[in-house]
Tab-separated table of C-alpha atoms in Angstrom:
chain	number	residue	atom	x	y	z
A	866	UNK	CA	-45.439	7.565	-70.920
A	867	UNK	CA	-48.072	10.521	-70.555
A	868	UNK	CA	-47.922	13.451	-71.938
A	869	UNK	CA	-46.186	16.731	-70.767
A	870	UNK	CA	-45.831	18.041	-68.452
A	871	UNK	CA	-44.557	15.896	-66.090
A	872	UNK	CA	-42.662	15.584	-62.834
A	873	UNK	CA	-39.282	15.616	-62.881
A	874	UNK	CA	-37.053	14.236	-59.825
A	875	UNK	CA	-33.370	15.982	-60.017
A	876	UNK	CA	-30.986	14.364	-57.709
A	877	UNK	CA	-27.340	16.447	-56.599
A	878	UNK	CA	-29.456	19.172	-55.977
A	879	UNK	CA	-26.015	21.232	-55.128
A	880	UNK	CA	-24.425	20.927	-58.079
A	881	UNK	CA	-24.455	23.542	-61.354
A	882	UNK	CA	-25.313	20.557	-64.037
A	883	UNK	CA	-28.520	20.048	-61.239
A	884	UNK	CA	-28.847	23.466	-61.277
A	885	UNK	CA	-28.774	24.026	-65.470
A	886	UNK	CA	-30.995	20.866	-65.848
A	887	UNK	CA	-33.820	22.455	-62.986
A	888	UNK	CA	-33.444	25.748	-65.190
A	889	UNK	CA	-34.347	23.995	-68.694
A	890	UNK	CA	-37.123	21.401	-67.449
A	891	UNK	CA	-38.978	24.170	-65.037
A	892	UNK	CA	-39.070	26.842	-68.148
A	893	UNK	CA	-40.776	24.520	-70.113
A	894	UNK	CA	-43.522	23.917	-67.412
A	895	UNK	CA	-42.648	20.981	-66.119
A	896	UNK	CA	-43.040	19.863	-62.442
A	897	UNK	CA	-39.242	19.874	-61.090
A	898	UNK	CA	-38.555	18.054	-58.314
A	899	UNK	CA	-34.891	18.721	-56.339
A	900	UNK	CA	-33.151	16.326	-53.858
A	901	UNK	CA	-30.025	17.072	-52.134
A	902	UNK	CA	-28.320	15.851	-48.862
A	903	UNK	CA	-28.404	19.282	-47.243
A	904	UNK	CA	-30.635	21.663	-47.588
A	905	UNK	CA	-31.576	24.445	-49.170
A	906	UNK	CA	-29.099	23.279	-51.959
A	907	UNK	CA	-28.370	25.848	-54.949
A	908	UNK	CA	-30.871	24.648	-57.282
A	909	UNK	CA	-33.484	23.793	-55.003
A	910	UNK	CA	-33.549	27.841	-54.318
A	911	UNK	CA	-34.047	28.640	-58.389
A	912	UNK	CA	-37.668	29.638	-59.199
A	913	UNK	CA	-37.636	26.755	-61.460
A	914	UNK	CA	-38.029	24.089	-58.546
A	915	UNK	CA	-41.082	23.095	-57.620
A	916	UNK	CA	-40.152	20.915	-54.767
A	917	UNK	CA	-37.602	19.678	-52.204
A	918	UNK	CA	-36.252	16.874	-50.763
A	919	UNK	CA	-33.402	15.316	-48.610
A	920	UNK	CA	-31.727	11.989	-48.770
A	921	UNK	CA	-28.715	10.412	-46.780
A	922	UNK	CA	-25.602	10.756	-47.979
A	923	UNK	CA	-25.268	8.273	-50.753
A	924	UNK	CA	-21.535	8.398	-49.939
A	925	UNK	CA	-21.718	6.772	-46.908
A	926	UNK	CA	-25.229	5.616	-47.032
A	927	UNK	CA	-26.411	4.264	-50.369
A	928	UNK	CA	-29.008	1.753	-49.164
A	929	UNK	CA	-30.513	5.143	-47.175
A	930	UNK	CA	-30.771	7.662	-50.375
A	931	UNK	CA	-32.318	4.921	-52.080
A	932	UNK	CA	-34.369	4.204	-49.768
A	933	UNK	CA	-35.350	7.910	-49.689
A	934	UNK	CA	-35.341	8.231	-53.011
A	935	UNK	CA	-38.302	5.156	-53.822
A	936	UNK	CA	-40.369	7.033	-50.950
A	937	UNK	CA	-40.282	10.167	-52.767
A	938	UNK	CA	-41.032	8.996	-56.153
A	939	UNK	CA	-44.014	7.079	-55.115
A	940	UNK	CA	-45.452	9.801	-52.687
A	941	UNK	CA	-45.015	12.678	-55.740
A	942	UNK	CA	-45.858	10.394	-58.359
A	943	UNK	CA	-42.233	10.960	-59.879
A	944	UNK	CA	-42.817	10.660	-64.097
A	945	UNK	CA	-38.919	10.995	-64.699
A	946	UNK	CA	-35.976	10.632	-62.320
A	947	UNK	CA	-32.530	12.783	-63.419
A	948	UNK	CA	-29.533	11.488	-61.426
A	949	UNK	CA	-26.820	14.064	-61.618
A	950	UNK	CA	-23.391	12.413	-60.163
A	951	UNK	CA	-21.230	9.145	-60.906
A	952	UNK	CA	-22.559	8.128	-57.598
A	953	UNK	CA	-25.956	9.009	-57.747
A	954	UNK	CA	-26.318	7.551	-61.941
A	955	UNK	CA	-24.492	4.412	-60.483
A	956	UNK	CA	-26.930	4.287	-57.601
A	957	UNK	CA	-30.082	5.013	-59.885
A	958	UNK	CA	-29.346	2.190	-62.877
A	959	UNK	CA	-28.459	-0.255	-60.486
A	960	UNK	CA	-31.868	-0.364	-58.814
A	961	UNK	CA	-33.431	0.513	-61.928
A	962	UNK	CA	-36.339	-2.455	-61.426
A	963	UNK	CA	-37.513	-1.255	-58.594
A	964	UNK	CA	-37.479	2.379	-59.299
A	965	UNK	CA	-39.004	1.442	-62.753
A	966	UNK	CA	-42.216	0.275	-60.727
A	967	UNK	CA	-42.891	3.612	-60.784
A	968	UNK	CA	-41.103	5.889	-62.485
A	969	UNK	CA	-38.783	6.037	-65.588
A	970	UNK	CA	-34.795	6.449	-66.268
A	971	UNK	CA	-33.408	7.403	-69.717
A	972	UNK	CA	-30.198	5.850	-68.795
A	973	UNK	CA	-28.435	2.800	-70.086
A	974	UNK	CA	-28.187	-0.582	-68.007
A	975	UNK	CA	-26.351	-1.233	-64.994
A	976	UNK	CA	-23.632	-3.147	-66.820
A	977	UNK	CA	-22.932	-0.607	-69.879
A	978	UNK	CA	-22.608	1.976	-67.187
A	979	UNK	CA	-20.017	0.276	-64.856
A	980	UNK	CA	-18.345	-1.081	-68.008
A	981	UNK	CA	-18.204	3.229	-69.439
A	982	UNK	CA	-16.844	3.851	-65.916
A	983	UNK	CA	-14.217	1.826	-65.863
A	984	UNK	CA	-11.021	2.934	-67.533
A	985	UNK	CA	-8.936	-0.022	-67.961
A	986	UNK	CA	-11.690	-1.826	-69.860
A	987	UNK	CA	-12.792	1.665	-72.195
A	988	UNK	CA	-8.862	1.369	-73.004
A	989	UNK	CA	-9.494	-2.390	-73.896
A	990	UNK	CA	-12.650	-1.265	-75.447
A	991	UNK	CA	-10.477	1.496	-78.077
A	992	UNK	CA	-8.108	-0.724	-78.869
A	993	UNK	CA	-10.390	-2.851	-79.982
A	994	UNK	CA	-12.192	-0.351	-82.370
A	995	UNK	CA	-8.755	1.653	-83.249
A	996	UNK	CA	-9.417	4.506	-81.043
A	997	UNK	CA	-5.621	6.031	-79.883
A	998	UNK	CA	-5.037	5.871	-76.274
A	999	UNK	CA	-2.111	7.577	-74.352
A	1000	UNK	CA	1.033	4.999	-74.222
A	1001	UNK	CA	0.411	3.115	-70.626
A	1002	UNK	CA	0.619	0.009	-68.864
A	1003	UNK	CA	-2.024	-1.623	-66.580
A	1004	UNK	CA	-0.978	-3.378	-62.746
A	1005	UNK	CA	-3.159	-5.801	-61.787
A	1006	UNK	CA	-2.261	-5.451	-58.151
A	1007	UNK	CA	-0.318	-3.867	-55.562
A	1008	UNK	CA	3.219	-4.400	-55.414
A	1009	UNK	CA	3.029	-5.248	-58.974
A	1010	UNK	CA	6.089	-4.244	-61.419
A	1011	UNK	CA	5.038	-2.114	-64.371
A	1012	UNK	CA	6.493	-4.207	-67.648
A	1013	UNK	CA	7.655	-0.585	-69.003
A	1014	UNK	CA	7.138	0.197	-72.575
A	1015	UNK	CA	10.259	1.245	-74.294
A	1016	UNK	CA	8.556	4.356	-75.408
A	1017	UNK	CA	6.654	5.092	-72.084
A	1018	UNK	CA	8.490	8.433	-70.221
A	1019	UNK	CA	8.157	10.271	-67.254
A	1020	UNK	CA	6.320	12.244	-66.157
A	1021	UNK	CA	3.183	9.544	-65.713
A	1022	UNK	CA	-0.166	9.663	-65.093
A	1023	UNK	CA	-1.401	7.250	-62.171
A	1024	UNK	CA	-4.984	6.716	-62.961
A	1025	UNK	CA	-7.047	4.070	-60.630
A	1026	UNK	CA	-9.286	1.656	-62.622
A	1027	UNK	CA	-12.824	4.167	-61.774
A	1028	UNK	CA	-13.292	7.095	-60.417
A	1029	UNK	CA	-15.578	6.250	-57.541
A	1030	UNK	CA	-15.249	2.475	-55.953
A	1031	UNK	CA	-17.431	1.161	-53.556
A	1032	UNK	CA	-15.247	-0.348	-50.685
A	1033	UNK	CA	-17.053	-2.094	-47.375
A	1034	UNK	CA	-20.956	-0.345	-47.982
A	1035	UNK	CA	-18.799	3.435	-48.829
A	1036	UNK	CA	-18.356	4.750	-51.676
A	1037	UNK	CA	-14.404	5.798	-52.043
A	1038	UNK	CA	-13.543	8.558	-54.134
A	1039	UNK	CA	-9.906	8.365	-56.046
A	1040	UNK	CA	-7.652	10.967	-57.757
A	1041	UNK	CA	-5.037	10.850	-60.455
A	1042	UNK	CA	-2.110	11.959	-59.635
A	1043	UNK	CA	1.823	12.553	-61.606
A	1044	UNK	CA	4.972	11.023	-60.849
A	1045	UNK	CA	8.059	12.841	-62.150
A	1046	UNK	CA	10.310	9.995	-61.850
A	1047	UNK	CA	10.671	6.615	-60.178
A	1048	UNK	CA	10.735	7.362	-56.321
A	1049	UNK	CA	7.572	9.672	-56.718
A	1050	UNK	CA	5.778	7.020	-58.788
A	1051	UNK	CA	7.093	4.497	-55.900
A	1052	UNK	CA	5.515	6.899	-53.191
A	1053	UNK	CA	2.235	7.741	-54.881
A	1054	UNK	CA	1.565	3.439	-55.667
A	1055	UNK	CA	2.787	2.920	-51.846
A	1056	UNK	CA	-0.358	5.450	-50.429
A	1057	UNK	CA	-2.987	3.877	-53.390
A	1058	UNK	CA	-5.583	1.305	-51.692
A	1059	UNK	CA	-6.067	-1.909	-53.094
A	1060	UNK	CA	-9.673	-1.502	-54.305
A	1061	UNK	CA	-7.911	1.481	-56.635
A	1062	UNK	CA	-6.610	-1.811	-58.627
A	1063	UNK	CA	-5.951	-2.318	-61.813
A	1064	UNK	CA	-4.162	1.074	-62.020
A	1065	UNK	CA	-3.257	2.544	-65.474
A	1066	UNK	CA	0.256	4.404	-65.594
A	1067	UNK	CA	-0.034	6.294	-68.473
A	1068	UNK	CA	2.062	8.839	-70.784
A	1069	UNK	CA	1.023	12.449	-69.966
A	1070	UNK	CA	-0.650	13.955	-72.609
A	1071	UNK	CA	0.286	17.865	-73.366
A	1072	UNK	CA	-2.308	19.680	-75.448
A	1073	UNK	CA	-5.802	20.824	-75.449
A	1074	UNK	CA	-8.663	18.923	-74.026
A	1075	UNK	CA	-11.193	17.787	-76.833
A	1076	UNK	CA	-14.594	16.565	-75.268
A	1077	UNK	CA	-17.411	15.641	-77.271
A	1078	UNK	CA	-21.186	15.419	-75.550
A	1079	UNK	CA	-23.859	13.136	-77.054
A	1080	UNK	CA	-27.405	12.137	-76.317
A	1081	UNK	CA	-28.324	8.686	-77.453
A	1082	UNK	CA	-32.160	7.330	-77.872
A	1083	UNK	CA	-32.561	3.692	-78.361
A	1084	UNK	CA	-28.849	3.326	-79.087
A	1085	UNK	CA	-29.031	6.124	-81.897
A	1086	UNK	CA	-26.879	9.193	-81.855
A	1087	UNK	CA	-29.568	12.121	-82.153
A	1088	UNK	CA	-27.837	15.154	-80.145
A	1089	UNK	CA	-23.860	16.046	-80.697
A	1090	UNK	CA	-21.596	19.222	-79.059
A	1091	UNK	CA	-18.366	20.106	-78.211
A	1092	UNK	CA	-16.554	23.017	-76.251
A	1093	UNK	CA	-13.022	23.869	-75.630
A	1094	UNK	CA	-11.656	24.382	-71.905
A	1095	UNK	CA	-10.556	27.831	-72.301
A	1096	UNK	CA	-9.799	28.075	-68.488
A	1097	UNK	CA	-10.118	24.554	-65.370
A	1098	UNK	CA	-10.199	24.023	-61.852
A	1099	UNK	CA	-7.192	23.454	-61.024
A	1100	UNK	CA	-5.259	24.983	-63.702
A	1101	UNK	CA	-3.652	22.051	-64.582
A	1102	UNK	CA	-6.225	19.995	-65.762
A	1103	UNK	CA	-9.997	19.997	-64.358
A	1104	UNK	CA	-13.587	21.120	-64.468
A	1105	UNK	CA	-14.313	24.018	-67.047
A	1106	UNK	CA	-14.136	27.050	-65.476
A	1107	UNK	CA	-14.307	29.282	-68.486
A	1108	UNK	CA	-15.226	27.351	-72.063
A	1109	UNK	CA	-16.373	28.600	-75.149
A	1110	UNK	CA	-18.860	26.220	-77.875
A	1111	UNK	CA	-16.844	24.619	-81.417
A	1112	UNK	CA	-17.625	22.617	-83.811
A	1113	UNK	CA	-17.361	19.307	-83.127
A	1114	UNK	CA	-14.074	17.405	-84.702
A	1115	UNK	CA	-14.916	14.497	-87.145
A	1116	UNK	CA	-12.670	12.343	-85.792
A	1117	UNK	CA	-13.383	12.962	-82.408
A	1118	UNK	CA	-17.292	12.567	-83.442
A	1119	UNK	CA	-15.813	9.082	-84.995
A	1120	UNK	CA	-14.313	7.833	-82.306
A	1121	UNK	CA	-17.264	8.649	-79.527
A	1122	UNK	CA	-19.410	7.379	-81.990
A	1123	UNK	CA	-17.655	4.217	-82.565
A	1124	UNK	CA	-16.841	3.889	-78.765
A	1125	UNK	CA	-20.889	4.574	-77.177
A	1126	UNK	CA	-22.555	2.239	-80.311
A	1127	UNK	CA	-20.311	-0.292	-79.532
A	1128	UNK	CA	-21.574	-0.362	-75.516
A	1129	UNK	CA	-24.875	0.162	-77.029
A	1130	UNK	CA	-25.371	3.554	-75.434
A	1131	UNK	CA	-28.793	4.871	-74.194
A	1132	UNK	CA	-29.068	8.630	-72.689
A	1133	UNK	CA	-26.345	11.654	-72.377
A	1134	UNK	CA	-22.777	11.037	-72.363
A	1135	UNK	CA	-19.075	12.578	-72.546
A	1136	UNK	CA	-16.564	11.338	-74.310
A	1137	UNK	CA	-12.949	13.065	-73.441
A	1138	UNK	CA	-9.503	12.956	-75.842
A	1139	UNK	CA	-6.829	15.619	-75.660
A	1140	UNK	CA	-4.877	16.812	-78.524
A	1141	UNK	CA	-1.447	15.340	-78.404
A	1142	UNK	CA	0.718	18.419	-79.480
A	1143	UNK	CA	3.653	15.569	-79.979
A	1144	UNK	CA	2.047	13.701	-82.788
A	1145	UNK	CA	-0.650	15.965	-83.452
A	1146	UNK	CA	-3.544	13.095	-83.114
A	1147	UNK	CA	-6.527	12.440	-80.539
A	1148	UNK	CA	-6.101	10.283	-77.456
A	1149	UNK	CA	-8.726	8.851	-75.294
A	1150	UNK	CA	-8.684	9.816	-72.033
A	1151	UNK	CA	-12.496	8.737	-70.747
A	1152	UNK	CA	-15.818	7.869	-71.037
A	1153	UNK	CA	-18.469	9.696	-68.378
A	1154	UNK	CA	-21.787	8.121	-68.681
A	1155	UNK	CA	-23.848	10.926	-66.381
A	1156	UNK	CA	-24.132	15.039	-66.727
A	1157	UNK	CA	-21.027	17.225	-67.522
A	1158	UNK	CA	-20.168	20.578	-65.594
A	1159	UNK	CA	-20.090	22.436	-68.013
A	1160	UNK	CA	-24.013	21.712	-69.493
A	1161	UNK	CA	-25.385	24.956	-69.051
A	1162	UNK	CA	-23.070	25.784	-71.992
A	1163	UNK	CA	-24.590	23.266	-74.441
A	1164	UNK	CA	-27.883	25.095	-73.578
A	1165	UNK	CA	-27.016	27.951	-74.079
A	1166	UNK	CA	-25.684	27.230	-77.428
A	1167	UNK	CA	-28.438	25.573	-78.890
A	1168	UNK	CA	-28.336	21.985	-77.015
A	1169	UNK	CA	-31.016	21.859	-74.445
A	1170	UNK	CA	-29.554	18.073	-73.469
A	1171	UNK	CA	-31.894	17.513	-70.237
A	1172	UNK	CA	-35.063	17.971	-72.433
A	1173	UNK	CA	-33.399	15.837	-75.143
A	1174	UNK	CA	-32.344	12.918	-72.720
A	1175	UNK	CA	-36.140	13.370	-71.465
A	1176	UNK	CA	-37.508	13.401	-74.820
A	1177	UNK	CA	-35.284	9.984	-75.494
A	1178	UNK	CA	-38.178	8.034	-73.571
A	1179	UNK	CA	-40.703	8.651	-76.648
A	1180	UNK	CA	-41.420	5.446	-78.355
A	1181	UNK	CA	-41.253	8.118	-81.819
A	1182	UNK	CA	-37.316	8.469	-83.133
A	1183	UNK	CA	-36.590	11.732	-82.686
A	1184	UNK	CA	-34.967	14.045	-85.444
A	1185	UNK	CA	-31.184	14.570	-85.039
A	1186	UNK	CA	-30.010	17.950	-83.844
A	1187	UNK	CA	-26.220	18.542	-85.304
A	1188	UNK	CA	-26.123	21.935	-85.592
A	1189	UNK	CA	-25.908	24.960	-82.663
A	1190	UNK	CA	-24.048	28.595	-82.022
A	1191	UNK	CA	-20.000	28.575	-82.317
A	1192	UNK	CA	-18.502	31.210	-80.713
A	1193	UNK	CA	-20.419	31.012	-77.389
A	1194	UNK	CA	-18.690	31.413	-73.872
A	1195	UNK	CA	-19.776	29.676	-70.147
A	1196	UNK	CA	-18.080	31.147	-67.434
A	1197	UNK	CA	-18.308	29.618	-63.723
A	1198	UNK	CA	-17.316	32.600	-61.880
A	1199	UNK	CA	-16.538	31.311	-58.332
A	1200	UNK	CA	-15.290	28.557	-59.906
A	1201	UNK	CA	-12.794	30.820	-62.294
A	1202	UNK	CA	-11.774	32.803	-58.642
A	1203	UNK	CA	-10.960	29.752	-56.932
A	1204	UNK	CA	-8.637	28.901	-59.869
A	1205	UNK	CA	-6.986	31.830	-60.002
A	1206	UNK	CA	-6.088	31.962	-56.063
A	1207	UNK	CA	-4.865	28.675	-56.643
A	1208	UNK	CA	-2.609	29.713	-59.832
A	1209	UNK	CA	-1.233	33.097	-57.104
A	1210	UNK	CA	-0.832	31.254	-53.597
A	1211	UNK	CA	0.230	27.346	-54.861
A	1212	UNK	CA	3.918	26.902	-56.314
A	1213	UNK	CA	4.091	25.177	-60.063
A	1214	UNK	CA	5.266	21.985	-59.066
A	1215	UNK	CA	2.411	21.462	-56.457
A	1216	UNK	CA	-0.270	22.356	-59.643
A	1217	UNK	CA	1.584	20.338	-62.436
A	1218	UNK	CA	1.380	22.949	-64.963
A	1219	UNK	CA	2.094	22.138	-68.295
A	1220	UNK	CA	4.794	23.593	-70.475
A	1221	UNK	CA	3.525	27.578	-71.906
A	1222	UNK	CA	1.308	28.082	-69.208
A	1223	UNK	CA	0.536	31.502	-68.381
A	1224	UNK	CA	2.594	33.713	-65.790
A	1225	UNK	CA	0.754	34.726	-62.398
A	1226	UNK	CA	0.420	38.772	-64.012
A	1227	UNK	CA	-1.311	37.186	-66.966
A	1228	UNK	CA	-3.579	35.269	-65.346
A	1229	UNK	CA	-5.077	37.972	-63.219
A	1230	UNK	CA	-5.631	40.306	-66.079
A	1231	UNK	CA	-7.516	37.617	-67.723
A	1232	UNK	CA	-9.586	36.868	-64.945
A	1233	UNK	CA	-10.258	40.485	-65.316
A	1234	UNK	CA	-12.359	40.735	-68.505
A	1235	UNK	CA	-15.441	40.185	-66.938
A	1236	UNK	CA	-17.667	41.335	-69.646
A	1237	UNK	CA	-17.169	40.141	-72.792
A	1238	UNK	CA	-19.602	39.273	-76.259
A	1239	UNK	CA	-21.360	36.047	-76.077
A	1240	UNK	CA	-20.160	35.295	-72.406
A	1241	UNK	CA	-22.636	33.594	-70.379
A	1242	UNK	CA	-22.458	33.648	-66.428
A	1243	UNK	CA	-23.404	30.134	-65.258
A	1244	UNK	CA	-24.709	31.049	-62.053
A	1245	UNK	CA	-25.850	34.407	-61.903
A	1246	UNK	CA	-29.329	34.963	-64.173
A	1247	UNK	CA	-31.457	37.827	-63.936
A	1248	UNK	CA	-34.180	36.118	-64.209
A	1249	UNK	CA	-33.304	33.591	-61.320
A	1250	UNK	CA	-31.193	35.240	-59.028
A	1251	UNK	CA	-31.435	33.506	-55.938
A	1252	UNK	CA	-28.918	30.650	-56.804
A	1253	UNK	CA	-25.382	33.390	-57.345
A	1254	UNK	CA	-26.350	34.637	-54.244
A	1255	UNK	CA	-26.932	31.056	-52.523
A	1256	UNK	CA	-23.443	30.374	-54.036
A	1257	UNK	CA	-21.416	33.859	-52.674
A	1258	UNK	CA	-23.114	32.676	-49.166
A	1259	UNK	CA	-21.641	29.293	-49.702
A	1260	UNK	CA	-18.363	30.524	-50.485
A	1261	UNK	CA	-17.731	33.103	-47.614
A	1262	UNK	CA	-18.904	30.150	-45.593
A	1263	UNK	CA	-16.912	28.310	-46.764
């Protein structure tokens, strides 16, 4: 591999982990490269892109971004190619050969990654190795009845086997959804499509979400972080909208550990538990072999993962980094808004809240402190301003 600095191809281009990984490569001189299916996308407007680029919508046309993708590697003599999303990481390792012609992807093989993406075997996986999962049961198929666990209770989680399938050339997105008791969990089976099979049903999980980040280099753990979810999108469970850096927990560290050497991991990854507050002990809830929403966070704290995970390609071992600022705050502002219309104009029931949620009065005054020590706004950056106000246009577009 030659020496810095290189060219850097950054797919999702409208996305904020796109936008935090354009933001760490282009300040240290490299050439960034950002492709999105629209365009201008929000990090293709930072300072710290170099150059653009549109592809099909891999969604719906995965042969085309490809496609699209080979022509502009070879025509910018692409060093290092970034994908951002499931999609566009699934997309990526599966024509690794070919791509590898010319280029290079710190990411592991096609079959680690589908076998990381797909629930029902990661369960299979932690069992295996110890890890606690949530009480659950697997169907196979539709129409299929669950063999209930004695100690399995509503409400459930309905959780389809991945989180993006490929059905008929398209790429179909699922959701997990909660049944409160046996006609909902009926109802919500009846509308699931058959690709979504195997389905988990699984105990919900009340408590705090634990995630712990790694970066892997030849199947060695060099790069570790946590954060807590102080506030998601939507309220009831989702993307960090407001988190704040911890240390990571040792057993959580143990059990991503023990999870991504076992699959032999290569590049960044997340590893998600929550915090059962009924037993008091981690649960797995997922493995997500790609970048995490919330990465500008790790970077500011001390974890600069997209130069790590590019840094993974030396042939060298690199020296492990275990160690960054506690204490310090990300906060998605748009992102946070959106939240909190959702908490004011949606009833409970249709968010799922959990139990000692806060009230609607609470919420808004906490959306309120808008300034506070070691709070980092995602988006807006003095120094690169273009992309908050790219976003606001977006929004009132939107």
């Amino acid at each position: 591999m030659k020496r810095y600095p290189l060219t850097i191809l950054v797919t999702d281009g409208d996305t904020r982990p796109a936008l935090a990984i354009t933001r760490s490569l282009g300040s240290k001189n490299h050439r960034v490269i950002v492709g999105a299916k629209s365009q201008p996308a929000l990090a293709q407007v930072s300072r710290y892109c170099h150059g653009r680029f549109a592809y099909p919508d891999p969604v719906n046309d995965s042969a085309g971004f490809v496609e699209a993708l080979l022509r502009t590697i070879r025509e910018r003599n692409v060093d290092v190619v970034l994908p951002v999303t499931e999609i566009t990481t699934a997309l990526v390792v599966q024509n690794r050969a070919e791509i590898e012609r010319y280029s290079r992807v710190p990411f592991p093989s096609v079959g680690t990654f589908n076998r990381a993406a797909n629930k029902v075997e990661v369960l299979a996986l932690a069992e295996k190795l110890s890890v606690p999962i949530p009480t659950g049961v697997v169907l196979t198929r539709p129409g299929e009845r669950p063999q209930w666990p004695t100690e399995l209770r509503f409400p459930v989680v309905v959780k389809p086997h991945r989180s993006r399938i490929m059905v008929d050339g398209r790429w179909h997105s699922t959701a997990v959804t909660y049944a409160e008791n046996e006609a909902e969990l009926k109802a919500v089976l009846d509308a699931k499509d058959p690709s979504e099979y195997p389905i988990l049903l699984q105990q919900r999980i009340v408590g705090p979400g634990v995630g712990v980040f790694m970066c892997y280099q030849h199947g060695r753990l060099v790069a570790e972080f946590s954060h807590r979810r102080i506030r998601e999108k939507p309220p009831s469970g989702g993307g960090s909208v407001l988190c704040e850096s911890v240390p990571v927990v040792p057993q959580a560290k143990q059990y991503a550990q023990a999870l991504l050497d076992a699959l032999r991991w290569e590049g960044v990854a997340m590893v998600e538990f929550k915090m059962d507050m009924a037993d008091q002990s981690l649960k797995l809830i997922e493995i997500n072999g790609r970048f995490w929403g919330s990465l500008q966070l790790a970077i500011d704290a001390g974890v600069d993962f997209p130069a790590l995970l590019v840094q993974t390609l030396a042939d060298e071992p690199m020296p492990v980094i275990d160690s960054y600022r506690v204490g310090v705050r990300s906060r998605w502002l748009m992102g946070d808004f959106d939240a909190l219309l959702m908490r004011l104009f949606k009833r409970e029931d249709e968010l799922h809240l959990p139990p000692g949620h806060a009230g609607k009065l609470l919420s808004i005054l906490r959306f309120l402190k808008l300034w506070q020590k070691d709070t980092y706004n995602e988006i807006v950056r003095l120094s690169d301003l273009k992309p908050a106000w790219h976003e606001l246009q977006r929004w009132f577009a939107a």
